[in-house]
């Protein structure tokens, strides 16, 4: 017993050293809070329903319009062209005088050159951007900024003219209106973000393509009520669409590809179900993501503190990992993650490995100048270590994963595991050491089965570290004549009538994840003993049997789980005491 305790304390110490620092590449953001939550999802407005209409066009818009085959769309654009007063979107945003304004972008390529070196940028030398600076000079990091709240008041509620603003491309398809950041003459990024809606309640963005930004193409922050509709986001170093501490969102009919982190990322979505102790279909969610195509990203969909996200009827395929919701990174309101609802998605072939782009001195992602890395040609530089070949990964609570079709993911269909919060996200409360991953339900999913009914197995259907209370798997379907495959140590996955009971993980499974924790895409792109960044081979009956056999590697003694809980609590208490003493000094 004493020897086991020493070993476990040593491992927890190793975890602290390796995992306490946030992963490289995490986006810096001001301290944020959730909006009041009394708003609603905005509804698309016609021209007649708008309080005012502003039109933006480029010098070659007319020639582009004349090439539109659809006569109705072409004639509408020619009519709007007669009303065009602006060459840049930011100029039109700055000219808005009344709420419920519609801004129309006619076909063209928008670079927003007045924002590149705006006079107000003088003196800014980097760092976190406050809302006050975003309001007065969003150009320091954004090509276009829509700031809705008066910084002089104490709330974060939109009260300016740009509230309920609708920005819409007028082309026949999203590709007709191209919003590009790109690179300066010195090879550096033009801007961090493309379009940022900041405390801009009622924001509606539609029918355009955005590409080539250092961080995010579309960014919605502290906003109550937003829609991103028929928008393509591609070739960005981090996210296609990022929303943060926002509520009443809808992202639909989108395409996100070749982004270095996630195609779609609703991080710290409003925690509207924080007190809801049930797992299952939600009646209230913070953001709905539907009918989108997420492919060829490091991650298709993700959300640190991705709370109350309703993700359904999407295609999530040919990424490194299909989707992730997790409770790992510090500084995200709403921890631990809870109440994701993933339903009727097609999650398949997430085996694309981009880590070859970062490993080696001659790897494209190691080029000093961003322009030389090839983002504009589809080169993806993964920001974090991820288990290539995984359909979905969860580190959270009350997630309801129901009715999805999941096939041909070489490593595993779904992965559920626990992290020690005191070490991962600077939460030192001993009572919080098992606050994830609990009460997650995986039901009625079709595993290893294509829509045509053909067998196309995952490496494992379910990978689980044996941790958590209330987790269950029920009524999941495998290909004809086959059984659901998994690595549960006890030899079976608990069903929902008798869900899991052990709050902490199988230690061997947990420590097996350590090898990837020191990944840094610049300084340590190939950590030792990290198999996540290696693509598994296409599953065979033999490889699947071997993966399931690994479940037998359980604790050597029945006392080990008890000791792990004790060690975790002692370690958390010590860290908390150390922090208090440091604060006192």
Coordinates of C-alpha atoms in Angstrom, one line a residue:
X1 CA 0.0 0.0 0.0
X2 CA 2.8 2.5 0.9
X3 CA 4.7 1.6 -2.3
X4 CA 1.6 2.2 -4.4
X5 CA 1.0 5.6 -2.7
X6 CA 4.6 6.6 -3.4
X7 CA 4.3 5.7 -7.0
X8 CA 1.0 7.5 -7.4
X9 CA 2.2 10.6 -5.7
X10 CA 5.2 10.6 -8.0
X11 CA 2.9 10.2 -11.0
X12 CA 0.7 13.0 -9.9
X13 CA 3.8 15.1 -9.4
X14 CA 4.8 14.3 -13.0
X15 CA 1.3 15.2 -14.1
X16 CA 1.7 18.6 -12.4
X17 CA 5.0 19.3 -14.1
X18 CA 3.8 18.3 -17.5
X19 CA 0.2 19.5 -17.6
X20 CA 0.0 22.6 -15.4
X21 CA 1.1 24.8 -18.2
X22 CA -1.5 25.6 -20.9
X23 CA -0.8 24.1 -24.3
X24 CA 1.0 26.3 -26.7
X25 CA -1.1 28.1 -29.2
X26 CA -4.1 28.7 -26.9
X27 CA -5.7 32.1 -27.9
X28 CA -5.3 34.9 -25.4
X29 CA -8.5 36.7 -24.5
X30 CA -9.6 39.3 -22.0
X31 CA -11.4 38.2 -18.9
X32 CA -14.9 37.4 -20.1
X33 CA -18.4 36.8 -18.7
X34 CA -21.6 35.3 -20.0
X35 CA -24.3 37.7 -21.3
X36 CA -27.5 38.0 -19.3
X37 CA -29.2 35.4 -21.5
X38 CA -32.5 37.2 -22.1
X39 CA -31.9 37.6 -25.8
X40 CA -32.9 35.3 -28.7
X41 CA -31.6 33.8 -31.9
X42 CA -32.0 36.6 -34.6
X43 CA -34.2 36.0 -37.6
X44 CA -33.1 36.8 -41.1
X45 CA -34.5 40.2 -42.4
X46 CA -35.4 41.1 -45.9
X47 CA -34.5 44.6 -47.3
X48 CA -38.1 45.8 -46.7
X49 CA -37.9 44.7 -43.0
X50 CA -34.6 46.5 -42.4
X51 CA -34.5 49.9 -40.6
X52 CA -31.8 51.0 -43.1
X53 CA -29.8 49.4 -45.9
X54 CA -26.1 50.1 -46.7
X55 CA -24.4 48.5 -49.7
X56 CA -20.7 47.7 -50.1
X57 CA -19.0 46.9 -53.5
X58 CA -15.7 46.7 -55.2
X59 CA -14.5 48.2 -58.5
X60 CA -15.1 44.9 -60.3
X61 CA -18.4 44.0 -58.7
X62 CA -20.4 44.8 -61.9
X63 CA -18.3 42.5 -64.1
X64 CA -18.6 39.7 -61.4
X65 CA -22.4 40.3 -61.2
X66 CA -22.8 40.0 -64.9
X67 CA -21.3 36.5 -64.7
X68 CA -24.0 35.2 -62.4
X69 CA -26.1 32.7 -64.2
X70 CA -29.2 33.0 -62.1
X71 CA -31.2 36.0 -63.5
X72 CA -33.0 36.7 -60.3
X73 CA -29.8 37.0 -58.3
X74 CA -28.0 38.9 -61.1
X75 CA -30.8 41.5 -61.4
X76 CA -31.0 42.0 -57.6
X77 CA -27.3 42.6 -57.5
X78 CA -27.4 45.1 -60.4
X79 CA -30.2 47.0 -58.5
X80 CA -28.2 47.0 -55.3
X81 CA -25.1 48.2 -57.2
X82 CA -26.8 51.5 -57.9
X83 CA -27.0 52.0 -54.1
X84 CA -23.4 51.2 -53.4
X85 CA -21.7 53.9 -51.2
X86 CA -18.8 52.0 -49.6
X87 CA -15.7 50.1 -50.8
X88 CA -15.0 48.5 -47.4
X89 CA -17.1 46.7 -44.9
X90 CA -15.6 48.5 -41.9
X91 CA -16.6 51.9 -43.4
X92 CA -20.2 50.7 -43.7
X93 CA -20.2 49.4 -40.1
X94 CA -18.9 52.8 -38.9
X95 CA -21.7 54.5 -40.9
X96 CA -24.5 52.6 -39.2
X97 CA -26.8 55.0 -37.4
X98 CA -29.8 52.9 -36.5
X99 CA -30.4 49.4 -35.1
X100 CA -31.7 46.7 -37.4
X101 CA -29.6 47.8 -40.3
X102 CA -28.8 45.5 -43.2
X103 CA -25.4 45.7 -44.9
X104 CA -25.1 44.0 -48.3
X105 CA -21.7 42.9 -49.7
X106 CA -21.7 42.6 -53.5
X107 CA -19.5 40.1 -55.3
X108 CA -15.8 40.8 -55.0
X109 CA -12.6 40.2 -53.0
X110 CA -12.5 42.3 -49.8
X111 CA -9.1 43.0 -48.2
X112 CA -10.1 46.0 -46.0
X113 CA -6.8 47.8 -46.6
X114 CA -7.8 50.9 -44.5
X115 CA -7.8 48.6 -41.5
X116 CA -4.2 47.3 -42.1
X117 CA -2.5 50.3 -40.6
X118 CA -5.2 52.5 -39.1
X119 CA -3.9 55.6 -37.3
X120 CA -5.4 54.4 -34.0
X121 CA -3.1 51.4 -34.0
X122 CA 0.0 53.5 -33.3
X123 CA 1.5 52.5 -29.9
X124 CA -0.2 49.0 -29.7
X125 CA 2.6 46.5 -29.2
X126 CA 0.6 43.3 -28.7
X127 CA -1.1 41.6 -25.8
X128 CA -4.7 41.1 -24.6
X129 CA -7.1 43.5 -26.1
X130 CA -9.6 45.0 -23.7
X131 CA -13.2 45.7 -24.7
X132 CA -12.4 49.5 -24.5
X133 CA -9.6 49.1 -27.0
X134 CA -11.8 46.8 -29.2
X135 CA -14.5 49.5 -29.2
X136 CA -12.1 52.4 -30.0
X137 CA -9.6 50.6 -32.3
X138 CA -10.6 47.1 -33.1
X139 CA -8.1 47.3 -36.1
X140 CA -5.3 46.4 -33.7
X141 CA -6.3 42.7 -34.3
X142 CA -9.4 42.6 -36.5
X143 CA -10.0 43.5 -40.1
X144 CA -13.6 44.4 -39.2
X145 CA -15.0 45.0 -35.7
X146 CA -18.6 45.4 -34.7
X147 CA -18.6 46.7 -31.1
X148 CA -22.1 47.0 -29.7
X149 CA -21.8 48.0 -26.0
X150 CA -21.0 51.4 -24.7
X151 CA -17.8 50.9 -22.7
X152 CA -18.8 53.7 -20.3
X153 CA -21.6 51.6 -18.7
X154 CA -21.2 48.7 -16.3
X155 CA -22.9 45.9 -18.3
X156 CA -22.0 44.0 -21.4
X157 CA -25.4 44.5 -23.1
X158 CA -25.5 45.8 -26.6
X159 CA -26.9 49.4 -26.7
X160 CA -25.3 50.9 -29.8
X161 CA -26.5 51.5 -33.4
X162 CA -24.9 48.2 -34.5
X163 CA -27.1 46.0 -32.4
X164 CA -29.1 43.6 -34.5
X165 CA -26.8 44.2 -37.5
X166 CA -27.2 41.9 -40.5
X167 CA -24.2 41.5 -42.9
X168 CA -25.0 39.4 -46.0
X169 CA -23.2 38.6 -49.2
X170 CA -25.4 38.9 -52.2
X171 CA -23.7 36.4 -54.6
X172 CA -25.2 33.2 -55.9
X173 CA -22.9 31.2 -53.5
X174 CA -20.7 32.0 -50.5
X175 CA -17.6 32.0 -52.8
X176 CA -18.8 35.1 -54.7
X177 CA -18.0 37.3 -51.7
X178 CA -14.5 36.6 -50.5
X179 CA -13.1 38.2 -47.4
X180 CA -9.4 37.6 -47.2
X181 CA -6.8 38.5 -44.6
X182 CA -3.7 37.1 -46.0
X183 CA -0.1 38.4 -45.6
X184 CA 1.8 41.7 -45.6
X185 CA 4.8 42.3 -47.8
X186 CA 7.1 41.2 -45.0
X187 CA 5.3 37.8 -45.0
X188 CA 3.5 38.3 -41.7
X189 CA -0.2 37.9 -41.2
X190 CA -2.3 41.0 -42.0
X191 CA -4.6 40.4 -38.9
X192 CA -5.5 38.0 -36.1
X193 CA -9.2 38.0 -36.9
X194 CA -11.5 38.6 -39.8
X195 CA -14.9 39.8 -38.7
X196 CA -15.4 40.2 -34.9
X197 CA -18.8 40.8 -33.3
X198 CA -18.1 42.1 -29.8
X199 CA -21.0 42.5 -27.5
X200 CA -23.1 42.9 -30.7
X201 CA -26.4 41.2 -29.7
X202 CA -28.5 40.1 -32.7
X203 CA -25.6 39.8 -35.1
X204 CA -26.4 38.0 -38.3
X205 CA -23.6 37.0 -40.9
X206 CA -24.5 35.2 -44.1
X207 CA -23.4 34.0 -47.5
X208 CA -19.6 34.7 -47.8
X209 CA -16.2 33.1 -47.6
X210 CA -13.5 34.1 -45.1
X211 CA -9.9 32.9 -45.2
X212 CA -6.3 33.4 -44.1
X213 CA -6.2 34.8 -40.6
X214 CA -3.7 34.3 -37.9
X215 CA -6.4 33.2 -35.5
X216 CA -10.1 33.3 -36.5
X217 CA -12.1 34.1 -39.6
X218 CA -15.3 34.8 -37.7
X219 CA -15.2 35.7 -34.0
X220 CA -18.3 36.3 -31.8
X221 CA -17.6 37.4 -28.3
X222 CA -19.8 38.1 -25.2
X223 CA -22.8 38.4 -27.6
X224 CA -26.4 37.3 -26.9
X225 CA -28.1 36.3 -30.1
X226 CA -26.1 35.6 -33.3
X227 CA -26.4 33.6 -36.5
X228 CA -23.6 32.4 -38.9
X229 CA -25.4 31.1 -42.0
X230 CA -24.0 29.8 -45.3
X231 CA -20.5 30.9 -44.4
X232 CA -17.3 29.2 -45.6
X233 CA -14.2 29.5 -43.4
X234 CA -10.9 28.1 -44.5
X235 CA -7.0 28.3 -44.4
X236 CA -6.8 29.9 -40.9
X237 CA -4.1 29.2 -38.4
X238 CA -6.6 28.5 -35.5
X239 CA -10.4 28.6 -35.9
X240 CA -12.8 29.0 -38.8
X241 CA -15.7 30.2 -36.5
X242 CA -14.9 31.0 -32.9
X243 CA -17.6 32.0 -30.4
X244 CA -16.8 32.8 -26.8
X245 CA -18.9 33.4 -23.7
X246 CA -22.0 33.9 -26.0
X247 CA -25.6 32.8 -25.9
X248 CA -28.5 32.2 -28.3
X249 CA -26.3 31.2 -31.2
X250 CA -27.0 29.4 -34.5
X251 CA -24.3 28.2 -36.9
X252 CA -25.9 26.5 -39.9
X253 CA -25.3 25.5 -43.5
X254 CA -21.6 26.2 -43.1
X255 CA -18.4 24.7 -44.4
X256 CA -15.1 24.8 -42.4
X257 CA -11.9 23.3 -43.7
X258 CA -8.1 23.5 -43.4
X259 CA -8.0 25.3 -40.1
X260 CA -5.1 24.6 -37.7
X261 CA -7.3 24.1 -34.6
X262 CA -11.1 23.7 -35.2
X263 CA -13.5 24.4 -38.0
X264 CA -16.2 25.4 -35.5
X265 CA -15.4 26.3 -31.9
X266 CA -18.1 27.5 -29.5
X267 CA -15.8 27.9 -26.5
X268 CA -17.2 28.7 -23.0
X269 CA -20.7 28.7 -24.4
X270 CA -23.2 30.2 -21.9
X271 CA -23.6 27.6 -19.1
X272 CA -27.4 27.7 -19.2
X273 CA -27.7 24.1 -17.8
X274 CA -25.2 24.4 -15.0
X275 CA -27.7 23.3 -12.4
X276 CA -29.4 20.7 -14.6
X277 CA -28.7 17.2 -13.3
X278 CA -30.2 15.3 -16.2
X279 CA -28.6 13.9 -19.2
X280 CA -30.6 13.8 -22.4
X281 CA -32.2 16.0 -25.0
X282 CA -32.0 19.7 -24.1
X283 CA -34.8 22.1 -23.9
X284 CA -32.5 25.1 -23.8
X285 CA -29.1 25.4 -25.4
X286 CA -26.5 28.1 -25.9
X287 CA -25.7 27.4 -29.5
X288 CA -27.0 25.1 -32.2
X289 CA -24.7 23.9 -35.0
X290 CA -26.5 22.1 -37.8
X291 CA -26.2 21.1 -41.4
X292 CA -22.5 22.0 -41.6
X293 CA -19.6 20.3 -43.4
X294 CA -16.5 20.2 -41.2
X295 CA -13.5 18.5 -43.0
X296 CA -9.7 18.6 -43.3
X297 CA -9.2 20.5 -40.1
X298 CA -7.0 19.4 -37.2
X299 CA -10.4 19.3 -35.4
X300 CA -13.7 19.4 -37.0
X301 CA -15.6 20.8 -34.0
X302 CA -14.4 21.6 -30.5
X303 CA -15.2 23.5 -27.4
X304 CA -13.3 24.1 -24.2
X305 CA -16.1 24.4 -21.7
X306 CA -18.4 23.7 -24.7
X307 CA -21.5 23.9 -22.6
X308 CA -25.1 23.4 -23.8
X309 CA -24.1 22.9 -27.4
X310 CA -26.6 21.2 -29.7
X311 CA -24.7 19.7 -32.6
X312 CA -26.8 17.8 -35.1
X313 CA -27.2 16.7 -38.7
X314 CA -23.6 17.7 -39.6
X315 CA -20.9 15.9 -41.7
X316 CA -17.7 15.7 -39.6
X317 CA -15.1 13.9 -41.7
X318 CA -11.5 13.7 -42.9
X319 CA -10.2 15.7 -39.9
X320 CA -7.5 14.7 -37.5
X321 CA -10.2 14.3 -34.9
X322 CA -13.9 14.7 -35.5
X323 CA -15.0 16.7 -32.4
X324 CA -13.9 17.5 -28.9
X325 CA -15.6 19.0 -25.8
X326 CA -13.4 19.2 -22.8
X327 CA -12.6 20.7 -19.4
X328 CA -8.9 21.1 -19.6
X329 CA -7.6 24.6 -20.3
X330 CA -7.6 27.3 -17.6
X331 CA -9.2 30.7 -18.0
X332 CA -12.5 29.5 -19.6
X333 CA -15.7 30.3 -17.8
X334 CA -18.2 27.5 -17.3
X335 CA -15.8 24.7 -16.2
X336 CA -16.2 21.8 -16.1
X337 CA -17.8 21.3 -19.5
X338 CA -21.4 20.1 -19.4
X339 CA -24.5 19.2 -21.5
X340 CA -23.3 18.7 -25.0
X341 CA -25.9 17.1 -27.3
X342 CA -24.6 15.4 -30.3
X343 CA -27.2 13.8 -32.5
X344 CA -27.7 12.5 -36.0
X345 CA -24.2 13.5 -37.2
X346 CA -22.2 11.5 -39.7
X347 CA -18.7 11.2 -38.2
X348 CA -16.3 9.3 -40.4
X349 CA -12.8 8.9 -41.8
X350 CA -11.2 11.3 -39.3
X351 CA -7.7 10.0 -40.0
X352 CA -6.0 12.9 -41.7
X353 CA -2.6 13.5 -40.0
X354 CA -1.1 17.0 -40.2
X355 CA 1.7 16.4 -37.7
X356 CA 4.1 15.8 -40.5
X357 CA 3.8 19.5 -41.3
X358 CA 5.3 20.4 -37.9
X359 CA 8.0 17.8 -37.4
X360 CA 11.5 18.4 -38.7
X361 CA 13.5 21.5 -39.5
X362 CA 12.3 21.4 -43.1
X363 CA 8.6 21.0 -42.2
X364 CA 6.5 23.8 -43.7
X365 CA 5.0 24.9 -40.3
X366 CA 8.6 25.6 -39.1
X367 CA 9.1 28.4 -41.6
X368 CA 9.7 31.7 -39.9
X369 CA 7.4 33.7 -42.1
X370 CA 3.8 32.7 -42.0
X371 CA 3.4 33.3 -45.8
X372 CA 6.0 30.6 -46.4
X373 CA 4.1 28.0 -44.4
X374 CA 1.5 27.4 -47.1
X375 CA -1.7 28.1 -45.2
X376 CA -3.1 29.7 -48.3
X377 CA -2.5 26.4 -50.1
X378 CA -4.2 24.2 -47.4
X379 CA -1.2 23.5 -45.1
X380 CA -2.6 22.8 -41.6
X381 CA -0.3 23.3 -38.6
X382 CA -2.0 21.5 -35.6
X383 CA -2.1 23.7 -32.5
X384 CA -2.5 20.9 -30.0
X385 CA -1.7 17.2 -29.7
X386 CA -4.7 15.1 -30.7
X387 CA -5.4 11.4 -31.1
X388 CA -5.5 11.2 -34.9
X389 CA -8.1 8.7 -36.0
X390 CA -10.8 9.6 -33.4
X391 CA -14.4 10.4 -34.1
X392 CA -15.3 12.2 -30.9
X393 CA -13.5 13.0 -27.6
X394 CA -15.1 14.1 -24.4
X395 CA -13.8 15.3 -21.0
X396 CA -17.0 16.6 -19.4
X397 CA -20.3 15.9 -17.9
X398 CA -23.9 15.2 -18.9
X399 CA -23.0 14.8 -22.6
X400 CA -25.7 13.1 -24.6
X401 CA -24.4 11.3 -27.7
X402 CA -27.3 9.8 -29.5
X403 CA -28.2 8.5 -32.9
X404 CA -24.9 9.3 -34.8
X405 CA -23.4 7.3 -37.6
X406 CA -19.7 6.7 -36.8
X407 CA -17.4 4.7 -39.1
X408 CA -13.9 4.3 -40.4
X409 CA -12.1 6.2 -37.6
X410 CA -8.9 4.2 -37.4
X411 CA -8.2 4.8 -33.7
X412 CA -11.6 5.0 -32.0
X413 CA -15.2 6.1 -32.6
X414 CA -15.6 7.9 -29.2
X415 CA -13.2 8.6 -26.4
X416 CA -14.2 9.5 -22.8
X417 CA -11.7 10.2 -20.1
X418 CA -11.0 12.1 -16.9
X419 CA -8.5 14.8 -16.2
X420 CA -7.3 16.1 -12.8
X421 CA -8.7 19.6 -12.7
X422 CA -6.3 20.9 -10.0
X423 CA -3.4 20.3 -12.4
X424 CA -5.1 21.0 -15.7
X425 CA -7.0 24.2 -15.1
X426 CA -5.7 25.7 -11.9
X427 CA -8.7 24.5 -9.8
X428 CA -7.2 23.6 -6.4
X429 CA -10.4 22.6 -4.5
X430 CA -9.9 19.0 -3.2
X431 CA -13.6 18.4 -3.7
X432 CA -13.4 19.1 -7.4
X433 CA -10.9 16.4 -8.3
X434 CA -13.5 14.1 -9.8
X435 CA -15.8 16.8 -11.3
X436 CA -15.4 15.2 -14.7
X437 CA -16.3 13.0 -16.7
X438 CA -19.6 12.0 -15.2
X439 CA -23.2 11.2 -16.4
X440 CA -22.3 10.9 -20.1
X441 CA -24.7 8.8 -22.2
X442 CA -23.9 7.1 -25.5
X443 CA -27.1 5.7 -27.0
X444 CA -28.5 4.4 -30.3
X445 CA -25.3 5.2 -32.3
X446 CA -24.5 3.2 -35.4
X447 CA -20.9 2.2 -35.0
X448 CA -18.7 0.9 -37.8
X449 CA -21.6 1.0 -40.2
X450 CA -21.9 3.3 -43.3
X451 CA -25.2 4.9 -44.3
X452 CA -25.4 2.3 -47.1
X453 CA -25.3 -0.5 -44.4
X454 CA -21.8 -1.7 -45.2
X455 CA -19.3 -2.6 -42.5
X456 CA -16.5 0.0 -42.1
X457 CA -15.1 -0.6 -38.6
X458 CA -13.5 1.9 -36.2
X459 CA -10.3 0.9 -34.5
X460 CA -12.4 0.7 -31.3
X461 CA -16.0 1.9 -31.1
X462 CA -15.5 3.2 -27.6
X463 CA -12.4 4.0 -25.6
X464 CA -13.0 4.7 -21.9
X465 CA -10.5 5.1 -19.0
X466 CA -13.1 3.5 -16.6
X467 CA -13.6 6.8 -14.8
X468 CA -16.7 8.6 -13.8
X469 CA -20.1 8.2 -12.1
X470 CA -23.2 7.7 -14.2
X471 CA -21.6 7.0 -17.5
X472 CA -23.5 4.5 -19.7
X473 CA -23.7 2.9 -23.2
X474 CA -26.9 1.5 -24.5
X475 CA -28.6 0.4 -27.7
X476 CA -25.6 1.1 -29.8
X477 CA -25.6 -0.8 -33.1
X478 CA -22.6 -2.5 -34.8
X479 CA -22.4 -4.0 -38.3
X480 CA -24.4 -7.1 -38.9
X481 CA -23.2 -10.0 -36.8
X482 CA -20.6 -7.9 -34.9
X483 CA -20.4 -6.7 -31.3
X484 CA -19.6 -3.2 -30.2
X485 CA -15.9 -3.0 -29.5
X486 CA -14.4 -1.2 -26.5
X487 CA -11.6 -1.3 -23.9
X488 CA -13.5 -1.3 -20.6
X489 CA -11.4 -3.0 -18.0
X490 CA -14.3 -5.0 -16.5
X491 CA -15.0 -6.5 -20.0
X492 CA -18.3 -4.7 -20.5
X493 CA -19.7 -1.1 -20.9
X494 CA -22.2 -0.2 -18.2
X495 CA -25.7 0.3 -19.5
X496 CA -28.0 3.2 -18.4
X497 CA -29.9 1.1 -15.9
X498 CA -26.7 0.3 -14.0
X499 CA -24.2 3.1 -15.0
X500 CA -20.6 3.5 -13.9
X501 CA -19.7 4.0 -10.2
X502 CA -16.0 4.6 -9.9
X503 CA -15.0 8.3 -9.8
X504 CA -11.4 8.0 -10.9
X505 CA -9.7 6.4 -13.8
X506 CA -7.7 3.3 -14.5
X507 CA -4.2 4.6 -13.7
X508 CA -2.5 2.7 -16.5
X509 CA -4.8 4.3 -19.1
X510 CA -4.4 7.7 -17.6
X511 CA -0.6 7.7 -17.5
X512 CA -0.6 6.3 -21.1
X513 CA -1.9 9.8 -22.1
X514 CA 1.1 11.6 -20.6
X515 CA 3.4 11.3 -23.5
X516 CA 1.6 13.8 -25.6
X517 CA 1.2 16.5 -22.9
X518 CA 4.5 18.3 -23.7
X519 CA 3.6 18.8 -27.4
X520 CA 4.5 22.2 -28.8
X521 CA 4.2 22.7 -32.5
X522 CA 7.4 24.9 -32.6
X523 CA 9.7 23.7 -29.8
X524 CA 8.5 20.0 -29.3
X525 CA 6.5 18.8 -32.3
X526 CA 7.4 15.1 -31.8
X527 CA 7.2 14.3 -28.0
X528 CA 8.7 11.0 -27.0
X529 CA 6.1 8.2 -26.4
X530 CA 3.3 10.1 -28.0
X531 CA 1.4 7.8 -30.3
X532 CA -1.5 10.3 -30.8
X533 CA 0.3 12.0 -33.6
X534 CA 0.9 8.8 -35.4
X535 CA -1.9 7.6 -37.7
X536 CA -3.0 4.1 -36.7
X537 CA -3.3 1.5 -39.5
X538 CA -6.6 0.8 -41.1
X539 CA -8.5 -1.5 -38.6
X540 CA -8.5 -5.2 -39.1
X541 CA -10.0 -8.0 -37.1
X542 CA -6.6 -8.6 -35.5
X543 CA -5.9 -5.0 -34.6
X544 CA -9.4 -4.5 -33.1
X545 CA -8.9 -7.7 -31.0
X546 CA -5.6 -6.4 -29.8
X547 CA -7.0 -3.0 -28.9
X548 CA -9.7 -4.7 -26.9
X549 CA -7.2 -7.0 -25.2
X550 CA -5.5 -3.9 -23.8
X551 CA -8.4 -3.5 -21.4
X552 CA -7.0 -6.4 -19.4
X553 CA -4.2 -4.1 -18.2
X554 CA -6.0 -3.0 -15.1
X555 CA -4.7 -2.0 -11.7
X556 CA -2.6 -4.7 -10.0
X557 CA -4.4 -4.3 -6.8
X558 CA -8.0 -3.4 -5.8
X559 CA -6.6 -0.8 -3.5
X560 CA -5.1 1.3 -6.3
X561 CA -8.3 3.2 -7.2
X562 CA -8.8 4.1 -3.5
X563 CA -5.2 5.2 -3.3
X564 CA -5.5 7.3 -6.4
X565 CA -8.4 9.2 -5.0
X566 CA -6.5 9.8 -1.8
X567 CA -3.4 10.9 -3.6
X568 CA -5.4 13.2 -5.8
X569 CA -7.0 14.9 -2.8
X570 CA -3.7 15.2 -1.0
X571 CA -2.0 16.6 -4.0
X572 CA -4.8 19.1 -4.6
X573 CA -4.7 20.2 -1.0
X574 CA -1.0 20.7 -1.2
X575 CA -1.3 22.7 -4.4
X576 CA -4.0 24.9 -2.8
X577 CA -1.9 25.5 0.3
X578 CA 1.1 26.4 -1.9
X579 CA -1.0 28.8 -3.9
X580 CA -2.3 30.6 -0.8
X581 CA 1.2 30.9 0.6
X582 CA 2.5 32.3 -2.7
X583 CA -0.4 34.8 -2.8
X584 CA 0.4 35.8 0.8
X585 CA 4.1 36.4 -0.1

